């Protein structure tokens, strides 16, 4: 029998970085704070990005087949917090954030360590998240620094 508390405690010990995932569908852009992200392959370079199936961004990734990850720097907890909010409730999350559109047309936040842009090459829909596998088709460095990690924020997502 599964010990629910042990499961929750141990799953929360898996380290996660925090990223802003920029998405698009036509001319519409959106973004969300992503934490279930990892590199999946060297050749070709693949990134795994798990996205909640009930989110607006999930349907935008399904429609466009692309996403971008802006890598947050340690100390950018406030920026991560801003993108946790659903777009429909709070309006345009990008209105106070400087960004540009990358090669995929997805928004990339200027004030971050850098970014990768991905073309979706596969997906697995299980549970309440879809695992999108994206091939890295563009990348850039904005500055050097240490990444923001979920465990340093005091937040819990998972378990």
XYZ file of N, CA, C and O in Angstrom:
636
model
N 0.841 -1.182 0.000
C 0.000 0.000 0.000
C 0.888 1.249 0.000
O 1.885 1.313 0.707
N 0.509 2.224 -0.779
C 1.297 3.442 -0.919
C 1.168 4.318 0.315
O 0.059 4.667 0.720
N 2.303 4.678 0.903
C 2.333 5.617 2.023
C 2.295 7.016 1.421
O 3.297 7.501 0.876
N 1.133 7.684 1.484
C 0.937 8.977 0.827
C 1.913 10.043 1.327
O 2.427 10.831 0.541
N 2.162 10.091 2.623
C 3.069 11.102 3.153
C 4.503 10.851 2.696
O 5.212 11.775 2.317
N 4.932 9.598 2.695
C 6.280 9.269 2.225
C 6.422 9.601 0.743
O 7.436 10.159 0.316
N 5.382 9.284 -0.047
C 5.397 9.607 -1.474
C 5.560 11.101 -1.682
O 6.426 11.564 -2.421
N 4.740 11.887 -0.992
C 4.781 13.338 -1.134
C 6.149 13.878 -0.717
O 6.755 14.680 -1.433
N 6.664 13.424 0.397
C 7.957 13.894 0.898
C 9.078 13.561 -0.079
O 9.909 14.417 -0.406
N 9.106 12.352 -0.571
C 10.198 11.931 -1.457
C 10.106 12.574 -2.836
O 11.120 12.988 -3.399
N 8.900 12.701 -3.392
C 8.779 13.348 -4.697
C 9.184 14.816 -4.620
O 9.716 15.367 -5.580
N 8.952 15.455 -3.492
C 9.351 16.857 -3.333
C 10.859 17.013 -3.157
O 11.364 18.129 -3.197
N 11.572 15.932 -2.974
C 13.029 15.996 -2.850
C 13.726 15.923 -4.214
O 14.928 16.116 -4.302
N 12.969 15.668 -5.257
C 13.543 15.685 -6.605
C 13.779 17.145 -6.970
O 12.840 17.944 -6.984
N 15.029 17.542 -7.243
C 15.296 18.964 -7.499
C 14.696 19.443 -8.832
O 14.662 18.697 -9.806
N 14.218 20.684 -8.805
C 13.617 21.302 -9.986
C 14.160 22.711 -10.155
O 14.196 23.482 -9.209
N 14.516 23.048 -11.379
C 14.767 24.436 -11.710
C 13.432 25.107 -12.000
O 12.400 24.445 -12.131
N 13.447 26.435 -12.085
C 12.240 27.179 -12.453
C 12.500 27.956 -13.735
O 13.552 28.584 -13.885
N 11.542 27.902 -14.628
C 11.652 28.469 -15.962
C 10.345 29.175 -16.288
O 9.299 28.822 -15.766
N 10.405 30.135 -17.193
C 9.184 30.662 -17.774
C 9.062 30.028 -19.152
O 9.939 30.191 -20.002
N 7.995 29.265 -19.330
C 7.746 28.628 -20.617
C 6.878 29.569 -21.436
O 5.736 29.864 -21.067
N 7.425 30.077 -22.529
C 6.694 30.941 -23.442
C 6.062 30.114 -24.535
O 6.700 29.222 -25.100
N 4.802 30.399 -24.819
C 4.058 29.656 -25.836
C 3.329 30.623 -26.746
O 3.164 31.802 -26.422
N 2.882 30.102 -27.878
C 2.122 30.937 -28.812
C 1.118 30.087 -29.551
O 1.256 28.868 -29.659
N 0.109 30.765 -30.050
C -0.864 30.156 -30.948
C -1.312 31.269 -31.872
O -2.010 32.184 -31.444
N -0.859 31.240 -33.110
C -1.105 32.355 -34.007
C -0.384 33.577 -33.477
O 0.799 33.531 -33.173
N -1.109 34.684 -33.289
C -0.524 35.915 -32.758
C -0.595 35.993 -31.233
O 0.016 36.868 -30.624
N -1.347 35.096 -30.613
C -1.519 35.114 -29.158
C -0.317 34.467 -28.471
O 0.168 33.412 -28.896
N 0.190 35.123 -27.406
C 1.283 34.558 -26.626
C 0.844 34.395 -25.175
O -0.045 35.089 -24.698
N 1.471 33.470 -24.497
C 1.217 33.232 -23.079
C 2.495 32.662 -22.484
O 3.453 32.361 -23.203
N 2.502 32.546 -21.189
C 3.647 31.968 -20.510
C 3.232 31.451 -19.153
O 2.227 31.879 -18.593
N 4.007 30.503 -18.638
C 3.733 29.948 -17.321
C 5.048 29.530 -16.683
O 6.043 29.314 -17.363
N 5.023 29.451 -15.359
C 6.196 28.978 -14.633
C 6.219 27.467 -14.718
O 5.266 26.791 -14.322
N 7.312 26.938 -15.252
C 7.489 25.499 -15.413
C 8.570 25.016 -14.453
O 9.571 25.703 -14.244
N 8.345 23.840 -13.884
C 9.368 23.264 -13.014
C 9.644 21.801 -13.347
O 10.679 21.278 -12.957
N 8.751 21.148 -14.054
C 8.977 19.749 -14.408
C 9.607 19.701 -15.794
O 8.975 19.358 -16.796
N 10.899 20.080 -15.826
C 11.669 20.224 -17.066
C 13.017 19.523 -16.879
O 13.612 19.588 -15.800
N 13.510 18.878 -17.930
C 14.858 18.306 -17.895
C 15.360 18.047 -19.310
O 14.575 17.975 -20.251
N 16.676 17.931 -19.426
C 17.267 17.551 -20.700
C 17.020 16.064 -20.900
O 17.116 15.275 -19.960
N 16.680 15.679 -22.113
C 16.337 14.292 -22.381
C 17.280 13.564 -23.316
O 17.259 12.341 -23.374
N 18.113 14.291 -24.071
C 19.003 13.661 -25.039
C 20.069 14.659 -25.468
O 19.816 15.867 -25.498
N 21.255 14.127 -25.803
C 22.323 14.969 -26.361
C 22.177 15.127 -27.874
O 22.350 16.213 -28.404
N 21.908 14.006 -28.553
C 21.863 14.038 -30.010
C 20.636 13.263 -30.495
O 20.632 12.033 -30.389
N 19.618 13.935 -30.954
C 19.506 15.387 -31.018
C 19.274 15.964 -29.625
O 18.827 15.236 -28.722
N 19.515 17.260 -29.446
C 19.279 17.867 -28.139
C 17.774 17.944 -27.857
O 17.040 18.606 -28.587
N 17.347 17.224 -26.813
C 15.928 17.175 -26.473
C 15.704 17.684 -25.059
O 16.523 17.450 -24.167
N 14.570 18.359 -24.868
C 14.133 18.834 -23.562
C 12.757 18.230 -23.302
O 11.915 18.174 -24.203
N 12.547 17.781 -22.071
C 11.267 17.247 -21.635
C 10.585 18.320 -20.791
O 11.186 18.864 -19.872
N 9.355 18.632 -21.121
C 8.598 19.685 -20.446
C 7.208 19.139 -20.139
O 6.441 18.841 -21.051
N 6.889 19.006 -18.845
C 5.592 18.464 -18.435
C 4.636 19.614 -18.151
O 4.935 20.478 -17.335
N 3.479 19.595 -18.832
C 2.552 20.730 -18.788
C 1.167 20.246 -18.364
O 0.650 19.259 -18.899
N 0.563 20.978 -17.428
C -0.756 20.651 -16.919
C -1.775 20.678 -18.058
O -1.883 21.669 -18.784
N -2.534 19.607 -18.176
C -3.477 19.481 -19.299
C -4.627 20.478 -19.234
O -5.258 20.747 -20.251
N -4.906 21.037 -18.058
C -6.024 21.971 -17.940
C -5.619 23.421 -18.223
O -6.455 24.312 -18.175
N -4.356 23.657 -18.548
C -3.895 25.035 -18.756
C -4.123 25.513 -20.187
O -4.181 24.725 -21.125
N -4.244 26.824 -20.322
C -4.338 27.454 -21.640
C -3.082 27.132 -22.448
O -3.148 26.825 -23.639
N -1.932 27.196 -21.782
C -0.654 26.983 -22.467
C -0.550 25.585 -23.055
O 0.047 25.401 -24.111
N -1.134 24.600 -22.382
C -1.107 23.230 -22.897
C -1.732 23.173 -24.290
O -1.148 22.625 -25.228
N -2.914 23.763 -24.434
C -3.581 23.728 -25.743
C -2.799 24.544 -26.780
O -2.804 24.205 -27.965
N -2.122 25.601 -26.319
C -1.326 26.407 -27.256
C -0.122 25.618 -27.767
O 0.221 25.708 -28.951
N 0.514 24.828 -26.900
C 1.635 23.994 -27.340
C 1.134 22.921 -28.293
O 1.761 22.655 -29.321
N -0.001 22.313 -27.972
C -0.567 21.296 -28.871
C -0.847 21.881 -30.252
O -0.583 21.241 -31.262
N -1.386 23.104 -30.310
C -1.736 23.727 -31.589
C -0.511 24.169 -32.383
O -0.446 23.962 -33.590
N 0.444 24.797 -31.707
C 1.590 25.380 -32.419
C 2.753 24.419 -32.590
O 3.542 24.551 -33.520
N 2.908 23.468 -31.662
C 4.023 22.525 -31.720
C 5.356 23.137 -31.330
O 6.400 22.566 -31.657
N 5.345 24.252 -30.603
C 6.592 24.903 -30.184
C 6.448 25.467 -28.767
O 5.341 25.734 -28.305
N 7.595 25.638 -28.104
C 7.653 26.346 -26.828
C 9.074 26.847 -26.619
O 10.015 26.364 -27.263
N 9.205 27.839 -25.746
C 10.519 28.378 -25.392
C 10.631 28.377 -23.876
O 9.650 28.615 -23.166
N 11.825 28.099 -23.368
C 12.073 28.135 -21.935
C 13.082 29.228 -21.638
O 14.222 29.164 -22.096
N 12.661 30.239 -20.880
C 13.568 31.272 -20.373
C 14.051 30.792 -19.010
O 13.240 30.523 -18.119
N 15.366 30.667 -18.849
C 15.935 30.113 -17.624
C 16.093 31.230 -16.597
O 16.844 32.190 -16.816
N 15.366 31.109 -15.480
C 15.383 32.132 -14.440
C 16.671 32.059 -13.622
O 17.229 30.989 -13.411
N 17.085 33.225 -13.141
C 18.279 33.326 -12.312
C 17.887 33.275 -10.838
O 16.807 33.717 -10.453
N 18.778 32.725 -10.018
C 18.563 32.744 -8.570
C 18.208 34.178 -8.175
O 18.844 35.127 -8.634
N 17.192 34.341 -7.376
C 16.751 35.671 -6.984
C 15.576 36.186 -7.793
O 15.031 37.251 -7.485
N 15.143 35.454 -8.822
C 14.015 35.903 -9.636
C 12.708 35.223 -9.229
O 11.832 34.967 -10.039
N 12.556 35.000 -7.939
C 11.345 34.371 -7.410
C 10.098 35.181 -7.756
O 9.062 34.608 -8.093
N 10.187 36.507 -7.695
C 9.025 37.348 -7.995
C 8.553 37.164 -9.435
O 7.351 37.145 -9.713
N 9.493 37.019 -10.354
C 9.137 36.791 -11.760
C 8.468 35.428 -11.923
O 7.460 35.298 -12.623
N 9.010 34.421 -11.251
C 8.387 33.090 -11.289
C 6.967 33.155 -10.741
O 6.041 32.568 -11.310
N 6.772 33.897 -9.655
C 5.450 34.041 -9.036
C 4.455 34.689 -9.995
O 3.299 34.273 -10.087
N 4.912 35.683 -10.735
C 4.038 36.404 -11.670
C 3.453 35.471 -12.728
O 2.320 35.649 -13.166
N 4.217 34.460 -13.130
C 3.769 33.575 -14.208
C 3.067 32.313 -13.712
O 2.669 31.478 -14.502
N 2.907 32.181 -12.387
C 2.113 31.073 -11.845
C 0.626 31.313 -12.036
O -0.168 30.394 -12.005
N 0.225 32.570 -12.222
C -1.192 32.927 -12.273
C -1.797 32.615 -13.644
O -1.199 32.931 -14.663
N -3.002 32.029 -13.679
C -3.664 31.791 -14.969
C -3.937 33.104 -15.697
O -4.336 34.085 -15.088
N -3.722 33.112 -17.014
C -3.882 34.317 -17.827
C -5.302 34.865 -17.773
O -5.492 36.064 -17.679
N -6.290 34.028 -17.834
C -7.674 34.508 -17.903
C -8.069 35.300 -16.658
O -8.904 36.168 -16.716
N -7.457 34.979 -15.510
C -7.807 35.680 -14.277
C -7.050 36.986 -14.114
O -7.532 37.902 -13.488
N -5.833 37.069 -14.650
C -5.007 38.246 -14.352
C -4.649 39.072 -15.570
O -3.937 40.049 -15.454
N -5.117 38.698 -16.739
C -4.795 39.478 -17.931
C -3.456 39.079 -18.510
O -2.992 37.966 -18.339
N -2.795 40.000 -19.190
C -1.549 39.735 -19.891
C -0.374 39.701 -18.919
O 0.038 40.724 -18.389
N 0.186 38.525 -18.702
C 1.313 38.384 -17.780
C 2.572 39.066 -18.300
O 3.489 39.336 -17.539
N 2.628 39.345 -19.587
C 3.821 39.951 -20.187
C 3.790 41.475 -20.198
O 4.752 42.098 -20.604
N 2.686 42.103 -19.736
C 2.569 43.554 -19.876
C 3.646 44.331 -19.130
O 4.015 45.430 -19.545
N 4.211 43.805 -18.056
C 5.254 44.517 -17.315
C 6.616 43.840 -17.429
O 7.534 44.132 -16.667
N 6.767 42.923 -18.398
C 7.992 42.151 -18.561
C 8.559 42.396 -19.959
O 7.846 42.265 -20.955
N 9.835 42.748 -20.027
C 10.469 42.942 -21.331
C 10.760 41.576 -21.957
O 11.384 40.718 -21.338
N 10.286 41.397 -23.182
C 10.486 40.130 -23.882
C 10.602 40.393 -25.375
O 10.356 41.494 -25.857
N 11.017 39.361 -26.084
C 11.036 39.410 -27.541
C 10.578 38.055 -28.051
O 10.534 37.076 -27.297
N 10.201 38.012 -29.309
C 9.763 36.758 -29.918
C 10.958 36.074 -30.557
O 11.710 36.694 -31.312
N 11.116 34.801 -30.254
C 12.223 34.030 -30.798
C 11.914 33.505 -32.189
O 10.913 33.877 -32.816
N 12.767 32.618 -32.648
C 12.604 32.029 -33.987
C 11.284 31.286 -34.128
O 10.712 31.229 -35.208
N 10.795 30.715 -33.035
C 9.530 29.976 -33.064
C 8.323 30.890 -32.962
O 7.197 30.437 -33.138
N 8.554 32.162 -32.632
C 7.460 33.090 -32.376
C 7.019 33.088 -30.927
O 6.122 33.836 -30.544
N 7.651 32.253 -30.101
C 7.323 32.202 -28.678
C 8.041 33.328 -27.932
O 9.159 33.706 -28.298
N 7.415 33.848 -26.876
C 8.044 34.921 -26.103
C 9.228 34.407 -25.273
O 9.148 33.343 -24.658
N 10.299 35.204 -25.281
C 11.505 34.930 -24.498
C 11.741 36.149 -23.612
O 11.762 37.281 -24.114
N 11.899 35.928 -22.328
C 12.086 37.030 -21.390
C 13.539 37.487 -21.424
O 14.460 36.692 -21.262
N 13.728 38.790 -21.635
C 15.056 39.383 -21.780
C 15.876 39.284 -20.502
O 17.062 38.963 -20.546
N 15.257 39.541 -19.351
C 15.967 39.576 -18.073
C 16.032 38.181 -17.448
O 15.490 37.927 -16.374
N 16.684 37.252 -18.151
C 16.895 35.891 -17.654
C 18.305 35.466 -18.034
O 19.013 36.193 -18.742
N 18.706 34.278 -17.584
C 20.042 33.774 -17.922
C 20.167 33.475 -19.413
O 21.236 33.619 -19.989
N 19.095 33.065 -20.015
C 19.096 32.709 -21.434
C 17.879 31.870 -21.739
O 16.915 31.843 -20.969
N 17.933 31.159 -22.846
C 16.738 30.443 -23.294
C 17.097 29.279 -24.200
O 18.216 29.200 -24.750
N 16.130 28.392 -24.372
C 16.122 27.395 -25.447
C 14.743 27.457 -26.084
O 13.745 27.709 -25.407
N 14.718 27.268 -27.383
C 13.449 27.172 -28.107
C 13.337 25.761 -28.651
O 14.320 25.194 -29.136
N 12.129 25.215 -28.577
C 11.931 23.816 -28.922
C 10.775 23.604 -29.892
O 9.749 24.274 -29.804
N 10.985 22.647 -30.773
C 9.948 22.127 -31.661
C 9.500 20.807 -31.062
O 10.339 19.935 -30.792
N 8.215 20.646 -30.797
C 7.713 19.415 -30.204
C 7.895 18.270 -31.204
O 7.469 18.360 -32.354
N 8.552 17.194 -30.732
C 8.780 16.020 -31.577
C 8.085 14.774 -31.028
O 8.133 13.716 -31.647
N 7.444 14.920 -29.883
C 6.707 13.810 -29.304
C 6.003 14.253 -28.041
O 6.316 15.297 -27.471
N 5.039 13.447 -27.617
C 4.341 13.746 -26.372
C 3.725 12.474 -25.821
O 3.438 11.534 -26.570
N 3.546 12.478 -24.511
C 2.869 11.387 -23.826
C 1.856 12.022 -22.886
O 2.231 12.802 -22.006
N 0.584 11.708 -23.090
C -0.479 12.250 -22.246
C -0.880 11.188 -21.236
O -1.510 10.191 -21.585
N -0.476 11.399 -19.994
C -0.824 10.497 -18.889
C -1.085 11.348 -17.663
O -0.405 12.349 -17.433
N -2.053 10.970 -16.867
C -2.346 11.721 -15.653
C -2.821 13.124 -15.974
O -3.461 13.369 -17.005
N -2.466 14.074 -15.104
C -2.936 15.445 -15.274
C -1.934 16.337 -16.007
O -2.143 17.543 -16.124
N -0.840 15.765 -16.499
C 0.158 16.508 -17.273
C 0.473 15.750 -18.563
O 0.370 14.529 -18.606
N 0.852 16.496 -19.589
C 1.392 15.895 -20.812
C 2.890 16.125 -20.813
O 3.359 17.220 -20.509
N 3.618 15.084 -21.147
C 5.068 15.179 -21.287
C 5.343 15.552 -22.740
O 5.125 14.737 -23.648
N 5.752 16.793 -22.969
C 6.125 17.237 -24.307
C 7.640 17.067 -24.465
O 8.405 17.530 -23.611
N 8.038 16.417 -25.527
C 9.457 16.282 -25.848
C 9.746 17.269 -26.960
O 9.136 17.215 -28.036
N 10.657 18.204 -26.677
C 10.981 19.236 -27.650
C 12.418 19.155 -28.094
O 13.321 19.026 -27.269
N 12.632 19.219 -29.402
C 13.995 19.294 -29.922
C 14.435 20.757 -29.885
O 13.722 21.646 -30.359
N 15.608 20.993 -29.307
C 16.132 22.353 -29.199
C 16.555 22.810 -30.592
O 17.437 22.206 -31.216
N 15.904 23.879 -31.078
C 16.214 24.392 -32.417
C 16.874 25.762 -32.369
O 17.384 26.241 -33.382
N 16.882 26.393 -31.183
C 17.560 27.681 -31.007
C 17.875 27.838 -29.520
O 17.172 27.290 -28.668
N 18.945 28.569 -29.227
C 19.343 28.812 -27.840
C 20.146 30.096 -27.789
O 20.752 30.511 -28.785
N 20.148 30.729 -26.631
C 20.928 31.942 -26.467
C 21.239 32.199 -25.006
O 20.518 31.739 -24.113
N 22.335 32.924 -24.779
C 22.764 33.299 -23.432
C 22.581 34.803 -23.279
O 23.061 35.578 -24.113
N 21.886 35.211 -22.218
C 21.739 36.630 -21.902
C 22.819 37.089 -20.934
O 23.321 38.196 -21.039
N 23.168 36.229 -19.953
C 24.195 36.569 -18.969
C 24.574 35.303 -18.194
O 23.881 34.296 -18.261
N 25.643 35.390 -17.442
C 26.070 34.296 -16.569
C 25.340 34.412 -15.235
O 24.924 35.510 -14.841
N 25.197 33.325 -14.529
C 24.570 33.333 -13.217
C 24.121 31.949 -12.820
O 24.246 30.995 -13.587
N 23.586 31.848 -11.622
C 23.082 30.577 -11.095
C 21.576 30.498 -11.329
O 20.867 31.490 -11.171
N 21.064 29.310 -11.669
C 19.627 29.176 -11.927
C 18.802 29.201 -10.645
O 19.277 28.846 -9.562
N 17.547 29.625 -10.785
C 16.590 29.601 -9.694
C 16.092 28.170 -9.510
O 15.663 27.535 -10.471
N 16.152 27.684 -8.277
C 15.692 26.332 -7.970
C 14.455 26.392 -7.087
O 14.353 27.246 -6.200
N 13.529 25.493 -7.331
C 12.279 25.461 -6.589
C 12.529 25.388 -5.088
O 11.894 26.101 -4.312
N 13.469 24.559 -4.674
C 13.686 24.372 -3.238
C 14.197 25.632 -2.541
O 14.015 25.787 -1.339
N 14.789 26.563 -3.278
C 15.271 27.796 -2.653
C 14.149 28.821 -2.448
O 14.335 29.797 -1.735
N 12.988 28.599 -3.072
C 11.875 29.537 -2.959
C 10.998 29.285 -1.727
O 10.232 30.151 -1.342
N 11.087 28.070 -1.185
C 10.189 27.701 -0.091
C 8.848 27.177 -0.578
O 7.984 26.829 0.208
N 8.674 27.108 -1.905
C 7.434 26.593 -2.484
C 7.511 25.089 -2.642
O 8.594 24.523 -2.735
N 6.356 24.468 -2.749
C 6.269 23.039 -3.061
C 5.371 22.884 -4.277
O 4.278 23.435 -4.316
N 5.849 22.161 -5.269
C 5.023 21.815 -6.417
C 5.320 20.357 -6.718
O 6.408 20.017 -7.151
N 4.394 19.518 -6.421
C 4.617 18.106 -6.645
C 4.330 17.313 -5.384
O 4.047 17.856 -4.320
N 4.425 16.010 -5.549
C 4.187 15.133 -4.410
C 2.773 14.669 -4.421
O 2.306 13.877 -3.739
